[in-house]
CSV table of C-alpha atoms and ligand atoms in Angstrom, one decimal:
chain,number,residue,atom,x,y,z
A,1,MET,CA,-14.4,141.2,114.8
A,2,ALA,CA,-11.8,140.0,112.3
A,3,THR,CA,-10.9,136.3,112.7
A,4,ASN,CA,-7.1,135.7,112.6
A,5,LEU,CA,-6.2,133.0,110.1
A,6,THR,CA,-3.4,130.9,111.6
A,7,ILE,CA,-2.0,129.2,108.5
A,8,ALA,CA,0.7,130.7,106.3
A,9,ASN,CA,0.8,134.5,106.7
A,10,PRO,CA,-0.4,135.3,110.2
A,11,THR,CA,-0.8,139.0,109.5
A,12,VAL,CA,-3.5,138.4,107.0
A,13,THR,CA,-6.9,138.4,108.6
A,14,THR,CA,-10.2,137.5,107.0
A,15,ALA,CA,-11.1,141.2,107.1
A,16,ASN,CA,-7.9,142.5,105.5
A,17,PHE,CA,-7.9,139.7,103.0
A,18,ALA,CA,-11.4,140.9,101.9
A,19,ARG,CA,-9.9,144.4,101.7
A,20,ILE,CA,-7.0,143.1,99.5
A,21,CYS,CA,-9.6,141.4,97.2
A,22,ASN,CA,-11.8,144.5,97.1
A,23,SER,CA,-8.9,146.8,96.2
A,24,ARG,CA,-8.5,144.6,93.1
A,25,TYR,CA,-12.1,145.4,92.0
A,26,ARG,CA,-11.3,149.1,92.3
A,27,SER,CA,-8.0,148.7,90.5
A,28,THR,CA,-7.7,149.6,86.8
A,29,PHE,CA,-6.6,146.1,85.9
A,30,PHE,CA,-8.4,144.9,82.7
A,31,PHE,CA,-8.1,141.4,81.4
A,32,ASN,CA,-8.0,141.9,77.7
A,33,ARG,CA,-11.0,140.4,76.0
A,34,LYS,CA,-9.3,141.0,72.7
A,35,LYS,CA,-12.0,140.0,70.3
A,36,GLU,CA,-14.7,142.0,72.0
A,37,VAL,CA,-12.5,145.1,72.5
A,38,GLU,CA,-11.5,145.0,68.9
A,39,GLU,CA,-15.0,144.5,67.5
A,40,TYR,CA,-16.7,147.0,69.8
A,41,SER,CA,-14.1,149.6,69.2
A,42,LYS,CA,-14.9,149.4,65.5
A,43,ILE,CA,-18.7,149.3,66.1
A,44,LEU,CA,-18.5,152.4,68.3
A,45,GLY,CA,-15.7,154.0,66.3
A,46,LYS,CA,-15.9,157.3,64.5
A,47,ASP,CA,-16.1,155.8,61.0
A,48,GLN,CA,-19.5,154.1,61.8
A,49,LYS,CA,-22.8,155.7,61.3
A,50,PRO,CA,-24.0,156.6,64.8
A,51,LEU,CA,-26.7,154.4,66.3
A,52,MET,CA,-28.3,153.7,69.6
A,53,HIS,CA,-26.7,150.5,71.0
A,54,VAL,CA,-28.1,148.4,73.8
A,55,PHE,CA,-25.6,146.2,75.6
A,56,THR,CA,-27.1,143.4,77.6
A,57,GLY,CA,-25.8,140.2,79.1
A,58,PRO,CA,-25.9,138.3,82.5
A,59,PRO,CA,-25.2,140.2,85.7
A,60,ASN,CA,-21.5,140.7,86.3
A,61,SER,CA,-20.4,139.5,82.9
A,62,GLY,CA,-18.1,142.5,82.5
A,63,LYS,CA,-20.3,144.9,80.5
A,64,THR,CA,-19.3,148.0,82.4
A,65,ALA,CA,-15.6,147.2,82.5
A,66,LEU,CA,-15.6,146.4,78.8
A,67,LEU,CA,-17.5,149.5,77.7
A,68,LYS,CA,-15.3,151.7,79.9
A,69,LYS,CA,-12.3,150.2,78.2
A,70,VAL,CA,-13.7,150.6,74.7
A,71,LEU,CA,-14.9,154.1,75.3
A,72,LYS,CA,-11.7,155.0,77.2
A,73,ILE,CA,-13.4,156.1,80.3
A,74,GLU,CA,-11.0,156.4,83.2
A,75,ARG,CA,-13.3,157.9,85.8
A,76,TRP,CA,-17.1,158.4,85.7
A,77,GLU,CA,-16.7,162.0,86.7
A,78,ASP,CA,-14.1,162.8,84.0
A,79,ARG,CA,-15.5,166.1,82.7
A,80,LYS,CA,-12.9,166.4,79.9
A,81,SER,CA,-13.7,163.3,78.0
A,82,PRO,CA,-16.0,163.7,75.0
A,83,VAL,CA,-17.8,160.6,76.3
A,84,VAL,CA,-20.4,161.5,78.8
A,85,ALA,CA,-20.9,158.5,81.1
A,86,LEU,CA,-23.9,158.3,83.4
A,87,ASP,CA,-24.3,155.4,85.9
A,88,MET,CA,-28.0,155.5,86.6
A,89,ARG,CA,-27.4,153.3,89.7
A,90,GLY,CA,-25.5,156.2,91.3
A,91,ILE,CA,-28.0,159.0,90.3
A,92,PRO,CA,-30.7,159.5,92.9
A,93,PHE,CA,-34.1,160.2,91.5
A,94,SER,CA,-37.6,158.9,92.3
A,95,ALA,CA,-39.9,160.8,90.0
A,96,ALA,CA,-40.0,163.1,87.0
A,97,PRO,CA,-38.7,166.3,88.5
A,98,SER,CA,-35.7,164.8,90.3
A,99,PHE,CA,-34.9,162.7,87.2
A,100,LEU,CA,-35.0,165.6,84.8
A,101,ASN,CA,-33.0,167.8,87.1
A,102,ALA,CA,-30.4,165.0,87.5
A,103,MET,CA,-30.2,164.6,83.7
A,104,GLU,CA,-29.8,168.3,83.1
A,105,GLU,CA,-27.1,168.6,85.8
A,106,SER,CA,-25.2,165.6,84.3
A,107,LEU,CA,-25.5,166.7,80.7
A,108,ALA,CA,-25.0,170.4,80.9
A,109,PRO,CA,-21.3,170.5,81.6
A,110,TRP,CA,-20.8,168.1,78.7
A,111,TYR,CA,-22.9,169.9,76.1
A,112,ASP,CA,-21.3,173.1,77.2
A,113,ARG,CA,-18.1,171.6,76.0
A,114,MET,CA,-19.6,170.3,72.8
A,115,ILE,CA,-21.4,173.4,71.8
A,116,ASP,CA,-19.8,176.7,72.0
A,117,ILE,CA,-22.9,178.5,73.3
A,118,ASP,CA,-23.1,182.1,74.1
A,119,ALA,CA,-24.8,182.1,77.5
A,120,THR,CA,-26.9,185.0,76.5
A,121,LEU,CA,-28.6,182.9,73.9
A,122,VAL,CA,-29.8,180.2,76.4
A,123,PRO,CA,-33.4,181.0,77.1
A,124,ALA,CA,-33.6,182.5,80.6
A,125,LYS,CA,-36.3,180.1,81.4
A,126,LEU,CA,-34.0,177.1,81.1
A,127,TYR,CA,-32.6,178.0,84.4
A,128,LYS,CA,-35.9,177.2,86.0
A,129,ARG,CA,-36.7,173.6,86.2
A,130,ASP,CA,-40.0,172.0,85.4
A,131,MET,CA,-41.2,169.6,82.8
A,132,THR,CA,-41.9,172.0,79.9
A,133,VAL,CA,-38.7,173.9,80.5
A,134,LEU,CA,-36.8,170.7,80.6
A,135,SER,CA,-38.4,169.7,77.3
A,136,LYS,CA,-37.1,172.9,75.8
A,137,PHE,CA,-33.7,172.2,77.3
A,138,PHE,CA,-33.5,168.9,75.5
A,139,SER,CA,-34.7,170.4,72.2
A,140,PHE,CA,-32.2,173.2,72.6
A,141,VAL,CA,-29.3,170.8,73.2
A,142,VAL,CA,-30.2,168.7,70.2
A,143,LYS,CA,-30.6,171.6,67.9
A,144,ASN,CA,-27.2,173.0,68.8
A,145,LEU,CA,-25.2,169.9,68.9
A,146,PRO,CA,-22.5,169.6,66.2
A,147,LYS,CA,-23.6,167.7,63.1
A,148,PHE,CA,-22.1,164.2,62.9
A,149,SER,CA,-19.9,163.5,60.0
A,150,LEU,CA,-17.8,160.5,59.2
A,151,SER,CA,-14.7,162.5,59.1
A,152,THR,CA,-15.2,164.2,62.5
A,153,SER,CA,-12.5,165.6,64.6
A,154,GLU,CA,-11.3,164.2,67.9
A,155,LYS,CA,-14.2,165.9,69.6
A,156,PHE,CA,-16.3,162.9,68.9
A,157,PRO,CA,-19.0,162.7,71.4
A,158,ILE,CA,-20.7,159.5,72.8
A,159,LEU,CA,-23.4,159.3,75.4
A,160,PHE,CA,-23.1,156.2,77.6
A,161,ILE,CA,-25.8,155.4,80.1
A,162,ASP,CA,-25.0,152.4,82.4
A,163,HIS,CA,-27.7,150.4,84.3
A,164,ALA,CA,-30.1,152.1,81.9
A,165,ASP,CA,-33.1,150.0,83.1
A,166,LYS,CA,-33.2,152.1,86.3
A,167,ILE,CA,-35.1,154.8,84.4
A,168,SER,CA,-37.9,152.4,83.7
A,169,LYS,CA,-39.2,152.9,87.2
A,170,LEU,CA,-40.4,156.3,86.1
A,171,THR,CA,-43.3,154.6,84.4
A,172,LEU,CA,-45.0,154.3,87.8
A,173,THR,CA,-46.6,157.7,87.3
A,174,LYS,CA,-48.1,159.6,84.4
A,175,GLU,CA,-45.7,162.5,84.8
A,176,GLY,CA,-42.8,160.1,85.0
A,177,THR,CA,-43.9,158.4,81.8
A,178,ASP,CA,-44.0,161.7,80.1
A,179,ALA,CA,-40.5,162.6,81.3
A,180,LEU,CA,-39.2,159.3,80.2
A,181,GLN,CA,-40.8,159.7,76.7
A,182,LEU,CA,-39.2,163.1,76.5
A,183,PHE,CA,-35.8,161.7,77.5
A,184,LEU,CA,-36.0,158.8,75.0
A,185,GLU,CA,-36.9,161.1,72.2
A,186,PHE,CA,-33.9,163.2,73.1
A,187,LEU,CA,-31.7,160.1,72.9
A,188,ILE,CA,-33.1,159.2,69.5
A,189,LYS,CA,-32.4,162.7,68.3
A,190,CYS,CA,-28.8,162.4,69.7
A,191,THR,CA,-28.2,159.4,67.6
A,192,LYS,CA,-28.4,161.5,64.5
A,193,HIS,CA,-25.2,163.2,65.7
A,194,PHE,CA,-23.3,160.5,67.7
A,195,PRO,CA,-23.6,157.0,69.2
A,196,VAL,CA,-25.7,156.5,72.3
A,197,VAL,CA,-24.8,153.4,74.4
A,198,LEU,CA,-27.2,151.9,76.9
A,199,ALA,CA,-26.2,149.0,79.1
A,200,SER,CA,-28.3,146.8,81.3
A,201,SER,CA,-28.3,143.2,82.6
A,202,ASP,CA,-32.1,143.3,82.9
A,203,SER,CA,-33.5,140.4,80.9
A,204,PHE,CA,-36.5,142.5,79.7
A,205,TYR,CA,-34.8,145.9,79.2
A,206,ARG,CA,-34.5,145.7,75.4
A,207,LEU,CA,-38.0,144.4,75.0
A,208,TRP,CA,-39.3,147.2,77.3
A,209,LEU,CA,-37.3,149.8,75.2
A,210,ALA,CA,-38.6,148.3,72.0
A,211,LYS,CA,-42.2,148.8,73.2
A,212,PHE,CA,-41.4,152.4,74.1
A,213,ILE,CA,-39.5,153.5,71.0
A,214,GLY,CA,-39.6,150.7,68.5
A,215,ALA,CA,-37.1,147.8,67.9
A,216,ASP,CA,-35.8,149.5,64.8
A,217,LYS,CA,-34.4,152.4,66.8
A,218,PHE,CA,-31.5,150.4,68.4
A,219,LYS,CA,-29.1,147.6,67.9
A,220,THR,CA,-28.6,144.9,70.6
A,221,HIS,CA,-25.3,143.4,71.6
A,222,VAL,CA,-24.6,140.8,74.2
A,223,ILE,CA,-21.6,140.5,76.5
A,224,GLY,CA,-21.3,137.0,77.9
A,225,HIS,CA,-18.9,135.5,80.4
A,226,LEU,CA,-15.4,134.5,79.3
A,227,SER,CA,-14.9,131.3,77.2
A,228,LYS,CA,-13.3,128.4,79.1
A,229,LYS,CA,-9.9,129.1,77.5
A,230,GLU,CA,-10.0,132.7,78.5
A,231,ALA,CA,-11.2,131.9,82.0
A,232,LYS,CA,-8.2,129.5,82.4
A,233,LYS,CA,-5.9,132.3,81.4
A,234,TYR,CA,-7.5,134.8,83.8
A,235,TRP,CA,-7.4,132.2,86.6
A,236,GLU,CA,-3.8,131.2,86.1
A,237,GLU,CA,-2.3,134.6,85.3
A,238,HIS,CA,-4.4,136.9,87.5
A,239,ALA,CA,-6.8,135.4,90.1
A,240,LEU,CA,-4.4,132.7,91.4
A,241,PRO,CA,-1.3,134.9,91.7
A,242,GLU,CA,-3.3,137.4,93.7
A,243,TYR,CA,-4.3,134.9,96.2
A,244,ARG,CA,-0.9,133.3,96.2
A,245,LYS,CA,0.5,136.6,97.4
A,246,VAL,CA,-1.3,136.2,100.7
A,247,ARG,CA,-1.4,132.4,101.0
A,248,PRO,CA,1.7,131.0,99.3
A,249,SER,CA,1.6,127.8,101.4
A,250,PHE,CA,-1.9,126.7,100.3
A,251,LYS,CA,-2.3,124.1,97.6
A,252,ALA,CA,-3.9,125.9,94.6
A,253,PRO,CA,-7.5,125.0,93.7
A,254,LYS,CA,-7.8,123.1,90.4
A,255,PHE,CA,-9.0,125.1,87.5
A,256,GLU,CA,-11.6,122.4,86.5
A,257,ASP,CA,-13.1,122.7,90.0
A,258,VAL,CA,-13.2,126.4,89.9
A,259,PHE,CA,-14.6,126.5,86.4
A,260,ALA,CA,-17.4,124.1,87.4
A,261,VAL,CA,-18.8,126.7,89.9
A,262,CYS,CA,-17.5,130.0,88.6
A,263,GLY,CA,-17.6,129.5,84.8
A,264,GLY,CA,-16.0,132.5,83.0
A,265,ASN,CA,-17.2,135.0,85.6
A,266,PHE,CA,-14.4,137.3,86.9
A,267,MET,CA,-16.1,138.2,90.1
A,268,LEU,CA,-16.9,134.6,91.0
A,269,MET,CA,-13.3,133.5,90.3
A,270,ASP,CA,-12.0,136.2,92.6
A,271,ARG,CA,-14.6,135.3,95.3
A,272,TYR,CA,-13.6,131.6,95.0
A,273,CYS,CA,-10.0,132.6,96.0
A,274,GLU,CA,-11.5,134.6,98.9
A,275,ASP,CA,-13.5,131.6,100.1
A,276,TYR,CA,-10.4,129.4,99.7
A,277,VAL,CA,-8.4,131.6,102.0
A,278,ILE,CA,-11.2,132.0,104.5
A,279,ASN,CA,-11.6,128.3,104.7
A,280,ASN,CA,-7.9,127.7,105.3
A,281,GLY,CA,-7.1,126.3,101.9
A,282,SER,CA,-9.9,123.8,101.5
A,283,VAL,CA,-13.2,124.5,99.9
A,284,LEU,CA,-15.1,121.9,98.0
A,285,PRO,CA,-16.6,123.5,94.8
A,286,GLU,CA,-20.1,122.6,96.0
A,287,HIS,CA,-19.4,124.5,99.3
A,288,PHE,CA,-18.5,127.7,97.5
A,289,SER,CA,-20.6,130.4,99.2
A,290,PHE,CA,-22.2,131.6,95.9
A,291,VAL,CA,-23.3,128.1,95.1
A,292,GLN,CA,-24.8,127.7,98.6
A,293,GLN,CA,-26.5,131.0,98.3
A,294,GLN,CA,-28.0,130.0,95.0
A,295,MET,CA,-29.1,126.6,96.3
A,296,ASN,CA,-31.1,128.3,99.1
A,297,ARG,CA,-32.6,130.8,96.6
A,298,LEU,CA,-33.5,128.3,93.9
A,299,THR,CA,-35.0,126.0,96.5
A,300,SER,CA,-37.0,128.4,98.5
A,301,TYR,CA,-38.2,130.7,95.7
A,302,GLY,CA,-38.2,128.2,92.8
A,303,LEU,CA,-39.3,124.9,94.3
A,304,LEU,CA,-41.1,125.6,97.5
A,305,LYS,CA,-42.6,129.1,97.5
A,306,SER,CA,-46.4,129.0,97.3
A,307,GLN,CA,-48.6,131.5,95.4
A,308,THR,CA,-46.2,131.6,92.5
A,309,LYS,CA,-47.2,131.3,88.8
A,310,TRP,CA,-45.3,128.1,88.4
A,311,THR,CA,-45.3,124.7,90.2
A,312,GLY,CA,-42.3,123.1,91.9
A,313,GLU,CA,-42.4,120.4,89.3
A,314,GLN,CA,-42.2,123.0,86.5
A,315,PHE,CA,-39.2,124.6,88.0
A,316,PHE,CA,-37.5,121.3,88.6
A,317,THR,CA,-38.0,120.5,84.9
A,318,VAL,CA,-36.4,123.8,84.0
A,319,MET,CA,-33.4,123.1,86.1
A,320,ASN,CA,-33.1,119.6,84.7
A,321,ARG,CA,-33.1,121.0,81.1
A,322,MET,CA,-30.5,123.7,82.0
A,323,ASN,CA,-28.2,120.9,83.1
A,324,GLU,CA,-28.1,119.3,79.7
A,325,ASN,CA,-26.4,122.2,77.7
A,326,GLY,CA,-26.4,125.2,80.0
A,327,TYR,CA,-29.4,126.8,78.2
A,328,VAL,CA,-32.9,126.2,77.0
A,329,VAL,CA,-34.5,127.9,74.0
A,330,TYR,CA,-37.0,130.5,75.3
A,331,ASP,CA,-39.7,129.7,72.7
A,332,ASP,CA,-39.5,126.0,73.3
A,333,LEU,CA,-40.0,126.5,77.1
A,334,CYS,CA,-42.9,128.9,76.5
A,335,ASP,CA,-44.6,126.3,74.2
A,336,GLU,CA,-44.3,123.8,77.0
A,337,MET,CA,-45.2,125.9,80.0
A,338,THR,CA,-46.7,129.1,78.6
A,339,GLU,CA,-45.0,132.5,78.3
A,340,GLU,CA,-46.6,133.7,81.5
A,341,VAL,CA,-45.0,131.0,83.6
A,342,VAL,CA,-41.6,131.4,81.9
A,343,ASP,CA,-41.6,135.2,82.2
A,344,ALA,CA,-42.6,135.0,85.9
A,345,MET,CA,-39.5,132.8,86.5
A,346,ILE,CA,-37.3,135.3,84.7
A,347,LYS,CA,-38.8,138.3,86.6
A,348,ALA,CA,-38.1,136.4,89.9
A,349,ASN,CA,-34.5,136.2,88.8
A,350,LEU,CA,-34.4,132.4,88.8
A,351,ILE,CA,-33.4,132.2,85.2
A,352,TYR,CA,-31.9,134.7,82.7
A,353,LEU,CA,-33.2,135.6,79.2
A,354,ARG,CA,-30.6,136.7,76.6
A,355,PRO,CA,-30.6,137.1,72.8
A,356,THR,CA,-28.0,135.2,70.9
A,357,HIS,CA,-25.1,137.1,69.5
A,358,GLU,CA,-22.0,136.4,67.5
A,359,LEU,CA,-19.6,138.1,70.0
A,360,THR,CA,-20.3,135.8,73.0
A,361,PHE,CA,-18.1,132.9,73.7
A,362,ASP,CA,-19.4,131.3,76.9
A,363,LEU,CA,-22.1,129.0,75.3
A,364,GLU,CA,-22.1,126.4,72.6
A,365,TYR,CA,-25.5,127.5,71.2
A,366,LYS,CA,-25.3,128.2,67.5
A,367,GLY,CA,-29.0,129.0,66.8
A,368,LYS,CA,-30.5,132.4,66.4
A,369,GLU,CA,-33.3,132.3,69.0
A,370,SER,CA,-33.3,133.9,72.4
A,371,ILE,CA,-32.2,131.5,75.1
A,372,LEU,CA,-32.6,131.1,78.8
A,373,THR,CA,-29.7,130.3,81.1
A,374,PRO,CA,-29.1,130.1,84.9
A,375,THR,CA,-28.5,133.6,86.3
A,376,SER,CA,-24.8,132.9,86.9
A,377,PRO,CA,-22.4,129.9,86.6
A,378,SER,CA,-22.8,129.4,90.4
A,379,SER,CA,-26.5,129.2,89.9
A,380,ALA,CA,-25.9,126.6,87.1
A,381,ALA,CA,-23.8,124.5,89.6
A,382,ALA,CA,-26.5,124.9,92.2
A,383,MET,CA,-29.2,123.6,89.7
A,384,LYS,CA,-27.1,120.5,89.1
A,385,LEU,CA,-26.8,119.8,92.8
A,386,ILE,CA,-30.5,120.3,93.4
A,387,VAL,CA,-31.5,118.1,90.5
A,388,LYS,CA,-29.2,115.4,91.8
A,389,ASN,CA,-30.0,115.5,95.5
A,390,GLU,CA,-33.3,117.3,96.2
A,391,LYS,CA,-35.9,115.6,94.0
A,392,HIS,CA,-37.8,114.6,97.2
A,393,LEU,CA,-38.6,118.3,97.9
A,394,ILE,CA,-41.2,118.4,95.1
A,395,ASN,CA,-42.8,115.0,95.9
B,1,LIG,N1,-12.0,142.5,81.6
B,1,LIG,C1,-12.0,142.5,83.0
B,1,LIG,N2,-10.8,142.4,83.6
B,1,LIG,C2,-10.8,142.3,85.0
B,1,LIG,N3,-11.8,142.4,85.8
B,1,LIG,C3,-13.0,142.5,85.2
B,1,LIG,C4,-13.2,142.6,83.8
B,1,LIG,N4,-14.5,142.7,83.5
B,1,LIG,C5,-15.1,142.7,84.6
B,1,LIG,N5,-14.3,142.6,85.7
B,1,LIG,C6,-14.6,142.6,87.1
B,1,LIG,O1,-15.8,141.8,87.2
B,1,LIG,C7,-16.7,142.4,88.1
B,1,LIG,C8,-18.0,142.7,87.3
B,1,LIG,O2,-17.8,143.5,86.2
B,1,LIG,P1,-18.8,144.6,85.6
B,1,LIG,O3,-19.2,145.5,86.7
B,1,LIG,O4,-18.1,145.3,84.5
B,1,LIG,O5,-19.9,143.7,85.2
B,1,LIG,P2,-21.3,144.1,84.6
B,1,LIG,O6,-21.7,143.1,83.5
B,1,LIG,O7,-21.3,145.5,84.2
B,1,LIG,O8,-22.3,143.9,85.9
B,1,LIG,P3,-23.8,144.4,86.0
B,1,LIG,O9,-24.6,143.4,85.3
B,1,LIG,O10,-24.0,144.4,87.5
B,1,LIG,O11,-23.9,145.8,85.5
B,1,LIG,C9,-16.1,143.7,88.5
B,1,LIG,O12,-15.5,143.4,89.8
B,1,LIG,C10,-15.0,144.0,87.5
B,1,LIG,O13,-13.9,144.6,88.1
B,2,LIG,MG1,-22.5,147.1,84.8
């Protein structure tokens, strides 16, 4: 049952405050990440040679929101846009047949618009669905797609696949692997005509894809969190006014406190406001629910869990290193602890692996090598607290 909060506005309950917050997530409000929007609009614009682009970056860094803005996608199901956008998280499939059917169903209305096909020319067998037929379907689409030219009309197609790592689960079976191979070949052929954009926060997605199709077949970009300056602007001009609407009498949390546990992460800043209201206007940064959740996770999975590939001491060392600059160079840590140990920590979602990229503004790192970071700014704050207070756990 909803708890009534008694301070300030008595009509706002914890339940409907959460609703107010959630409606913000669904709203179309977009905080302009000017530099990224400008650069990626150019990179994905029609005067560039089409390529396959992989967008990676930590969970919740704003990849989907940014790409939707750049590609001008108002709604996923918008059938009129020349951009076909598929969110693999929302497409149910478990094995090859359901995957291929889902792809055909999602792509057909789009390629119908792109290609003016006389229905009588479509091989009748294409209406039956099995692997060989689907393979023909992909070849047919590619063969009939309009040729890309740098002076193309407005009918400039783009294929955007969000949460693209979800298709890697197909490799569990031989048939699934074949279907995946077929689909990836289709994507490669598509890039001869128009850009293909794949997005995923999975640390290993681009490496997995490189093994499948070759690293030369795509270009990787990284979307990081906001810089401190941008985070301050978002906090002062958007997050804070939203919460002030429902709790005008509360003393506003200080930005430095918020930044210490939320960094430049939109979702965390919004959630901090929510915690602040739920806790009647007082929440210590270290008591922020996401920091608490991360402390539990890092302690139970990172330090204490037995039968893992790493020791509690090793994970403690990792956290200690992260606290120095907010990152550790991947190769350096592998040299020290072996690749197997480091990769196991990444797979367990205790740390995050990302390539470096000139269009990220949340870290000071200026080198070229891939780096490891905490999985979120709240996780970084939790690591600091654990290193400070919990050393006894590993002794
Ligand atoms: N530029 C922005 N302006 C306002 N809100 C944003 C912006 N970017 C992201 N958000 C909000 O932050 C949250 C996470 O954004 P988004 O889903 O785009 O992240 P993501 O990197 O795609 O996450 P995932 O790794 O899970 O795919 C959402 O609630 C979204 O509305
Ligand atoms: Mg996303």
